[in-house]
Short mmCIF file of C-alpha atoms and ligand atoms in Angstrom, two decimals:
data_model
loop_
_atom_site.label_atom_id
_atom_site.label_comp_id
_atom_site.label_asym_id
_atom_site.label_seq_id
_atom_site.Cartn_x
_atom_site.Cartn_y
_atom_site.Cartn_z
CA MET T 1 91.72 123.20 190.81
CA LYS T 2 88.38 123.89 189.12
CA GLY T 3 88.41 127.32 187.54
CA ARG T 4 92.20 127.63 187.78
CA LYS T 5 93.66 129.61 184.90
CA LEU T 6 97.21 129.85 183.64
CA LEU T 7 98.52 133.40 184.05
CA MET T 8 100.58 134.24 180.96
CA ILE T 9 100.66 138.03 181.17
CA PRO T 10 103.98 139.91 181.39
CA GLY T 11 103.75 140.12 185.17
CA PRO T 12 102.57 139.16 187.64
CA ILE T 13 103.60 135.73 186.40
CA GLU T 14 102.95 132.21 187.69
CA PHE T 15 104.84 131.82 190.97
CA GLU T 16 106.43 128.64 192.29
CA PRO T 17 104.72 126.85 195.22
CA ASP T 18 107.72 127.12 197.57
CA VAL T 19 107.89 130.89 196.93
CA MET T 20 104.20 131.14 197.79
CA GLN T 21 104.72 129.05 200.91
CA ALA T 22 107.19 131.66 202.21
CA MET T 23 104.39 134.22 201.87
CA ALA T 24 102.21 132.14 204.20
CA ILE T 25 104.69 131.82 207.08
CA PRO T 26 103.48 133.78 210.16
CA THR T 27 105.17 137.17 209.83
CA PRO T 28 108.20 137.57 212.11
CA SER T 29 109.46 140.87 213.45
CA HIS T 30 111.56 142.81 210.96
CA VAL T 31 114.40 142.64 213.52
CA ASP T 32 114.05 138.93 214.26
CA PRO T 33 117.54 137.38 213.84
CA ASP T 34 116.19 134.83 211.35
CA PHE T 35 114.63 137.58 209.25
CA ILE T 36 117.80 139.69 209.42
CA GLU T 37 119.64 136.66 208.04
CA THR T 38 117.05 136.28 205.24
CA PHE T 39 117.25 139.97 204.29
CA GLY T 40 121.07 139.97 204.34
CA HIS T 41 121.20 136.79 202.28
CA ALA T 42 118.75 138.19 199.72
CA LEU T 43 120.92 141.30 199.30
CA GLU T 44 124.01 139.15 198.79
CA MET T 45 122.25 136.99 196.22
CA MET T 46 121.07 140.07 194.31
CA ARG T 47 124.72 140.93 193.62
CA GLU T 48 125.13 137.48 192.08
CA VAL T 49 121.96 137.57 189.99
CA TRP T 50 122.74 141.10 188.75
CA GLN T 51 126.38 140.03 188.18
CA SER T 52 127.48 143.12 190.03
CA PRO T 53 130.05 142.11 192.68
CA SER T 54 130.81 145.71 193.73
CA GLY T 55 127.23 146.98 193.46
CA GLN T 56 125.03 148.24 196.27
CA PRO T 57 121.71 146.37 196.34
CA PHE T 58 118.44 147.90 197.60
CA ILE T 59 115.24 146.04 198.50
CA ILE T 60 112.36 148.44 199.10
CA ALA T 61 108.61 147.92 199.46
CA GLY T 62 107.01 149.30 196.31
CA THR T 63 106.60 148.56 192.63
CA GLY T 64 108.95 148.78 189.67
CA THR T 65 107.98 152.41 189.22
CA LEU T 66 109.33 153.09 192.70
CA ALA T 67 112.65 151.55 191.66
CA MET T 68 112.66 153.91 188.64
CA ASP T 69 111.76 156.80 190.94
CA MET T 70 114.47 155.91 193.43
CA ALA T 71 117.19 155.91 190.76
CA GLY T 72 115.92 159.21 189.33
CA ALA T 73 115.45 160.93 192.69
CA ASN T 74 118.91 160.06 193.98
CA LEU T 75 120.90 160.70 190.83
CA ILE T 76 119.23 163.79 189.36
CA GLU T 77 119.67 167.31 190.66
CA SER T 78 117.71 170.20 189.25
CA GLY T 79 119.26 171.38 185.98
CA ASP T 80 121.03 168.09 185.15
CA ASN T 81 120.87 166.89 181.55
CA ALA T 82 119.35 163.46 181.03
CA LEU T 83 118.93 161.38 177.90
CA VAL T 84 116.06 158.90 177.65
CA ILE T 85 116.20 156.21 175.01
CA SER T 86 112.61 155.19 174.48
CA THR T 87 111.40 151.97 172.93
CA GLY T 88 107.82 152.39 174.14
CA TYR T 89 105.55 153.21 177.06
CA PHE T 90 108.10 152.82 179.86
CA GLY T 91 110.68 155.07 178.22
CA GLU T 92 108.07 157.84 178.13
CA ARG T 93 107.36 157.19 181.81
CA TYR T 94 111.04 157.60 182.65
CA ALA T 95 111.19 160.92 180.82
CA GLU T 96 108.19 162.26 182.80
CA LEU T 97 109.66 161.02 186.07
CA LEU T 98 113.07 162.66 185.55
CA LYS T 99 111.43 165.98 184.72
CA ARG T 100 109.80 165.97 188.17
CA TYR T 101 113.28 166.18 189.68
CA GLY T 102 114.20 169.13 187.48
CA ALA T 103 116.14 167.28 184.79
CA ASN T 104 116.46 168.70 181.28
CA VAL T 105 115.32 165.66 179.38
CA ASP T 106 116.04 164.80 175.76
CA ILE T 107 114.30 161.75 174.32
CA LEU T 108 115.50 159.58 171.48
CA ARG T 109 112.48 157.60 170.29
CA ALA T 110 112.80 154.35 168.39
CA PRO T 111 110.42 153.70 165.51
CA LEU T 112 107.72 151.21 166.55
CA GLY T 113 109.19 147.74 166.96
CA GLU T 114 112.79 148.89 166.61
CA ILE T 115 115.59 150.13 168.83
CA VAL T 116 117.31 153.51 168.52
CA PRO T 117 120.43 152.86 166.38
CA LEU T 118 123.62 153.01 168.46
CA GLU T 119 125.13 155.57 166.07
CA GLN T 120 122.23 157.90 166.81
CA VAL T 121 122.75 157.50 170.56
CA GLU T 122 126.47 158.11 170.16
CA SER T 123 126.02 161.22 168.05
CA GLN T 124 123.62 162.62 170.68
CA LEU T 125 126.16 161.91 173.43
CA LYS T 126 128.81 163.75 171.40
CA LYS T 127 126.54 166.73 170.93
CA LYS T 128 125.72 167.41 174.57
CA GLU T 129 127.02 166.58 178.04
CA TYR T 130 124.62 164.36 179.95
CA LYS T 131 124.71 163.32 183.57
CA LEU T 132 122.69 160.21 182.94
CA MET T 133 121.02 158.13 180.32
CA THR T 134 118.13 155.69 180.79
CA PHE T 135 116.99 152.85 178.60
CA THR T 136 114.46 150.06 178.89
CA HIS T 137 115.94 146.61 178.43
CA VAL T 138 112.64 145.02 177.45
CA ASP T 139 109.85 147.51 176.91
CA THR T 140 106.79 145.56 178.04
CA SER T 141 104.54 147.60 175.76
CA THR T 142 106.37 146.55 172.58
CA ALA T 143 108.37 143.39 173.47
CA VAL T 144 111.41 145.14 171.99
CA LEU T 145 114.78 144.06 173.42
CA ASN T 146 117.39 146.78 173.68
CA ASP T 147 121.14 146.28 173.33
CA ALA T 148 121.99 146.90 176.99
CA LYS T 149 125.61 145.83 176.61
CA SER T 150 126.41 148.32 173.83
CA LEU T 151 124.48 151.12 175.53
CA GLY T 152 126.43 150.45 178.74
CA ALA T 153 129.67 150.72 176.76
CA LEU T 154 128.56 154.06 175.29
CA GLY T 155 127.74 155.32 178.77
CA ARG T 156 131.24 154.41 179.89
CA LYS T 157 132.87 155.98 176.83
CA TYR T 158 131.11 159.33 177.34
CA ASP T 159 131.18 159.20 181.15
CA VAL T 160 127.40 159.23 181.47
CA LEU T 161 125.63 157.31 184.25
CA THR T 162 123.48 154.55 182.79
CA ILE T 163 120.18 153.36 184.23
CA LEU T 164 118.75 150.14 182.88
CA ASP T 165 115.02 149.63 183.42
CA GLY T 166 115.18 145.87 183.72
CA VAL T 167 111.68 145.41 185.13
CA CYS T 168 110.82 142.98 182.33
CA SER T 169 114.29 141.49 181.96
CA VAL T 170 116.27 140.95 185.19
CA ALA T 171 116.64 137.16 185.75
CA GLY T 172 115.18 136.52 182.28
CA GLU T 173 117.44 138.26 179.76
CA GLU T 174 121.22 138.18 180.11
CA ILE T 175 122.57 141.11 182.16
CA MET T 176 126.15 141.47 183.40
CA GLN T 177 125.83 144.76 185.25
CA GLU T 178 129.46 145.29 186.18
CA GLU T 179 131.07 143.98 183.01
CA TRP T 180 128.69 145.98 180.83
CA GLY T 181 129.24 149.17 182.82
CA LEU T 182 125.62 149.68 183.88
CA ASP T 183 125.27 152.04 186.85
CA VAL T 184 121.77 151.17 188.01
CA VAL T 185 119.89 148.02 187.07
CA LEU T 186 116.38 148.06 188.49
CA THR T 187 113.43 145.71 188.55
CA ALA T 188 110.28 144.66 190.40
CA SER T 189 109.51 141.37 192.09
CA GLN T 190 106.56 140.22 189.99
CA LYS T 191 108.28 139.40 186.73
CA ALA T 192 111.25 137.12 186.01
CA ILE T 193 112.41 137.41 189.63
CA GLY T 194 109.35 135.30 190.45
CA VAL T 195 107.89 136.89 193.61
CA PRO T 196 104.40 138.43 194.02
CA PRO T 197 104.15 142.20 193.34
CA GLY T 198 105.36 144.59 196.02
CA LEU T 199 109.16 144.80 195.93
CA ALA T 200 111.26 147.42 194.14
CA LEU T 201 114.75 146.03 193.58
CA LEU T 202 117.86 147.74 192.30
CA VAL T 203 121.63 147.50 192.34
CA ALA T 204 123.70 150.70 192.05
CA SER T 205 127.34 150.76 190.92
CA PRO T 206 130.09 152.44 192.99
CA LYS T 207 130.03 155.27 190.41
CA ALA T 208 126.28 155.79 190.95
CA MET T 209 126.76 155.80 194.74
CA GLN T 210 129.56 158.32 194.34
CA ALA T 211 127.33 160.57 192.21
CA PHE T 212 124.69 160.34 194.95
CA GLU T 213 127.23 161.11 197.69
CA SER T 214 128.53 164.18 195.89
CA ARG T 215 125.09 165.78 195.45
CA LYS T 216 124.86 169.46 196.31
CA SER T 217 121.14 169.44 197.04
CA PRO T 218 119.06 167.07 199.21
CA VAL T 219 117.11 164.30 197.46
CA GLY T 220 113.69 165.70 196.60
CA ASN T 221 111.79 162.58 197.66
CA TYR T 222 111.77 161.52 201.29
CA TYR T 223 110.80 157.85 200.91
CA CYS T 224 113.28 157.26 198.06
CA ASP T 225 116.26 159.00 199.62
CA TRP T 226 119.28 156.68 199.79
CA THR T 227 120.41 158.67 202.83
CA ASN T 228 117.59 156.88 204.64
CA TRP T 229 117.94 153.46 203.02
CA LEU T 230 121.67 152.91 202.55
CA PRO T 231 122.35 152.43 206.31
CA ILE T 232 119.45 149.96 206.44
CA MET T 233 120.77 147.85 203.57
CA LYS T 234 124.24 147.91 205.12
CA ALA T 235 122.87 146.95 208.53
CA TYR T 236 120.93 143.97 207.19
CA GLU T 237 123.97 142.83 205.25
CA SER T 238 126.13 143.00 208.35
CA ARG T 239 123.35 141.15 210.18
CA THR T 240 122.46 143.91 212.63
CA PRO T 241 118.98 145.23 213.44
CA SER T 242 117.91 148.59 212.03
CA TYR T 243 114.81 150.49 211.01
CA PHE T 244 113.73 153.21 208.63
CA GLY T 245 110.45 151.96 207.14
CA THR T 246 108.97 148.54 207.93
CA PRO T 247 110.21 146.09 205.29
CA ALA T 248 107.78 143.86 203.37
CA VAL T 249 108.78 140.93 205.55
CA ASN T 250 106.96 138.05 203.82
CA LEU T 251 107.81 139.29 200.35
CA ILE T 252 111.47 139.38 201.32
CA MET T 253 111.23 135.84 202.70
CA ALA T 254 109.74 134.82 199.34
CA LEU T 255 112.50 136.74 197.53
CA GLU T 256 115.15 134.73 199.35
CA VAL T 257 113.53 131.49 198.18
CA SER T 258 113.22 132.71 194.60
CA LEU T 259 116.77 134.06 194.35
CA GLU T 260 118.06 130.74 195.71
CA LYS T 261 116.14 128.92 192.98
CA ILE T 262 117.46 131.28 190.30
CA LEU T 263 121.07 130.73 191.39
CA LYS T 264 120.53 127.00 191.74
CA GLU T 265 119.28 126.83 188.15
CA GLY T 266 122.35 128.82 187.08
CA LEU T 267 122.21 132.14 185.24
CA GLU T 268 123.49 130.86 181.90
CA LYS T 269 121.02 128.01 181.91
CA ARG T 270 118.20 130.32 182.91
CA PHE T 271 118.93 132.91 180.22
CA ASN T 272 119.15 130.13 177.68
CA ARG T 273 115.85 128.64 178.82
CA HIS T 274 114.25 132.04 178.27
CA ARG T 275 115.88 132.33 174.83
CA LEU T 276 114.47 128.95 173.86
CA ALA T 277 111.01 129.78 175.23
CA GLY T 278 110.95 133.13 173.41
CA LYS T 279 112.09 131.58 170.16
CA ALA T 280 109.60 128.70 170.38
CA PHE T 281 106.74 131.06 171.16
CA ARG T 282 107.59 133.42 168.30
CA SER T 283 107.91 130.58 165.85
CA ALA T 284 104.46 129.31 166.89
CA ILE T 285 102.91 132.75 166.48
CA SER T 286 104.55 133.16 163.05
CA ALA T 287 103.40 129.69 162.03
CA LEU T 288 99.84 130.82 162.77
CA GLY T 289 100.35 133.74 160.40
CA LEU T 290 100.35 136.49 163.04
CA LYS T 291 102.79 139.40 162.83
CA MET T 292 104.57 140.80 165.89
CA ILE T 293 105.64 144.32 166.92
CA PRO T 294 109.44 143.72 167.08
CA VAL T 295 110.70 143.98 163.51
CA ASN T 296 113.25 141.16 163.68
CA GLU T 297 114.63 138.41 165.92
CA ALA T 298 117.58 140.52 167.12
CA VAL T 299 115.28 143.05 168.81
CA SER T 300 112.72 140.50 170.08
CA ALA T 301 112.47 140.04 173.82
CA ASN T 302 112.56 136.53 175.23
CA THR T 303 110.46 137.37 178.28
CA LEU T 304 107.29 138.34 176.39
CA SER T 305 105.85 138.52 172.88
CA ALA T 306 103.54 141.11 171.33
CA PRO T 307 101.56 139.70 168.37
CA TYR T 308 99.12 141.79 166.31
CA TYR T 309 95.59 140.48 166.00
CA PRO T 310 94.90 139.21 162.49
CA GLU T 311 92.88 141.84 160.61
CA VAL T 312 89.75 139.72 160.48
CA VAL T 313 89.75 139.08 164.24
CA ALA T 314 88.18 141.33 166.90
CA GLY T 315 90.80 141.59 169.65
CA ALA T 316 88.49 141.68 172.67
CA GLU T 317 86.64 138.62 171.42
CA LEU T 318 89.87 136.68 170.90
CA LEU T 319 91.09 137.51 174.42
CA LYS T 320 87.74 136.36 175.83
CA HIS T 321 88.00 133.05 174.01
CA ILE T 322 91.60 132.53 175.14
CA SER T 323 90.50 133.15 178.72
CA GLY T 324 87.59 130.75 178.20
CA GLU T 325 90.23 128.14 177.33
CA GLY T 326 91.87 128.72 180.71
CA VAL T 327 94.75 131.00 179.78
CA ILE T 328 95.06 134.68 180.65
CA VAL T 329 97.03 136.88 178.27
CA ALA T 330 97.23 140.69 178.25
CA GLY T 331 95.86 143.31 175.86
CA GLY T 332 97.94 146.02 174.19
CA LEU T 333 99.51 148.86 176.19
CA LEU T 334 100.96 151.37 173.76
CA PRO T 335 98.23 154.06 173.56
CA ASP T 336 98.21 154.60 169.75
CA ILE T 337 97.89 150.93 168.82
CA LYS T 338 96.47 149.47 172.03
CA GLY T 339 93.53 147.76 170.32
CA SER T 340 95.56 146.11 167.58
CA TYR T 341 97.78 143.69 169.50
CA PHE T 342 98.09 141.54 172.60
CA ARG T 343 100.91 140.47 174.89
CA VAL T 344 101.97 137.12 176.25
CA GLY T 345 104.51 136.78 179.04
CA HIS T 346 106.84 133.77 179.01
CA MET T 347 109.27 134.26 181.85
CA GLY T 348 110.26 132.88 185.24
CA ALA T 349 109.17 129.30 185.85
CA VAL T 350 107.51 129.03 182.42
CA ASN T 351 107.91 125.59 180.80
CA ARG T 352 107.03 123.93 177.54
CA ASN T 353 103.66 122.72 178.85
CA ASP T 354 102.71 126.32 179.60
CA LEU T 355 103.68 127.35 176.07
CA LEU T 356 101.69 124.46 174.60
CA ALA T 357 98.65 125.34 176.72
CA THR T 358 98.92 128.98 175.67
CA ILE T 359 99.33 128.31 171.97
CA GLY T 360 96.53 125.73 172.21
CA ALA T 361 94.24 128.34 173.76
CA ILE T 362 95.24 130.91 171.12
CA GLU T 363 94.54 128.40 168.34
CA ALA T 364 91.12 127.58 169.85
CA GLY T 365 90.39 131.31 170.19
CA LEU T 366 91.40 132.03 166.60
CA LYS T 367 89.20 129.18 165.39
CA ASN T 368 86.26 130.59 167.35
CA CYS T 369 86.91 133.98 165.75
CA ASN T 370 86.67 132.36 162.29
CA TYR T 371 90.30 133.00 161.45
CA SER T 372 91.43 130.55 158.85
CA PHE T 373 94.59 128.56 159.53
CA GLU T 374 95.69 124.97 159.72
CA ALA T 375 94.89 123.74 163.24
CA GLY T 376 97.91 122.46 165.15
CA THR T 377 100.56 124.45 163.24
CA GLY T 378 101.35 126.59 166.29
CA LEU T 379 101.55 123.56 168.56
CA LYS T 380 103.86 121.82 166.10
CA ALA T 381 106.21 124.80 166.16
CA ILE T 382 106.44 124.63 169.97
CA LEU T 383 107.16 120.90 169.82
CA GLY T 384 110.00 121.74 167.41
N1 PMP R 401 109.26 149.24 183.45
C1 PMP R 401 108.89 148.18 182.72
C2 PMP R 401 109.74 147.77 181.56
C3 PMP R 401 107.74 147.47 183.07
O1 PMP R 401 107.37 146.41 182.37
C4 PMP R 401 106.98 147.88 184.18
C5 PMP R 401 105.72 147.15 184.58
N2 PMP R 401 105.02 146.53 183.61
C6 PMP R 401 107.42 148.98 184.90
C7 PMP R 401 108.57 149.64 184.51
C8 PMP R 401 106.66 149.48 186.08
O2 PMP R 401 106.61 148.50 187.06
P1 PMP R 401 105.41 148.48 188.12
O3 PMP R 401 104.16 148.20 187.36
O4 PMP R 401 105.78 147.37 189.05
O5 PMP R 401 105.40 149.81 188.77
#
């Protein structure tokens, strides 16, 4: 297609044609038996993708922020203590959100490009009793990958509910919700799940549902209240009609297709494909002499990368050249250093050709910005 560009931002990503075809099917009623089957099946598959056999899945029209809001609204009561582990922009967002529901929020902030050391988290949990703790698996502003497994274990040890913001990780980075003891794992449709923007998705553990059921005060957010949505999710799963708010019918039909594809690929294979893509992309960026925000491989996300612009290169000009080469990447997001780095998503259906096209466009852009490097070194790194 003339003028077609490759979308390599950290969401929305490039979607698969059969997922897009589901979006174009004439919209059925939300209580059509075929759609009830689709919705129920999507809920069942979420349990598999989240690796949470006893979890309660929710599919709600909205964005990832709504999924964050839903977890906060249902689990926080005014006066509860909450601990936010922040590795960037989205940790700060979670802290603000929890305060709206009356939580007393403490924040542990990681130095730029790093995670908060587990010992520091543990000593904070020893110091004070918390009802819940949130952490971002992959903070999309820094490309830092958190240690979700160890944080889940700490939550279990200190009996604190754990919420994983997996908006930039679910179906891309390895997550075993139940085994790792994570109480809520939330995401949005437009990233590694591979469906256009518009769905908030989360799975809550039995412990999280129990905490919700034993609330003393009503949920302070009408749309988010699980009292309204839990019967709907249960009804769809038992294949019976129900209604609270009209579901995003076509998006859910697309979700069914995408979850089927994810499970068909196999979770292990998929996580590994993302690991390889992340590693290949980082090695290409390093070969070009660019530094990245995450300070080492262990804390580098596989779903996106965040390289700094070389000092001699004007960021806006480089992004314009990359776009001129047919590839869209994203600018920086973290307010203090926004103008000094850019972000490239490599998740979902991404393949080696996409990585080659992206590194090729970056090389062409760097050349146009008079950055000196040996042409082809990035491409060679992708080819391995
Ligand atoms: N958390 C993380 C880690 C994200 O990357 C994003 C979106 N970039 C969000 C939350 C918010 O999601 P949305 O933009 O869909 O509201």
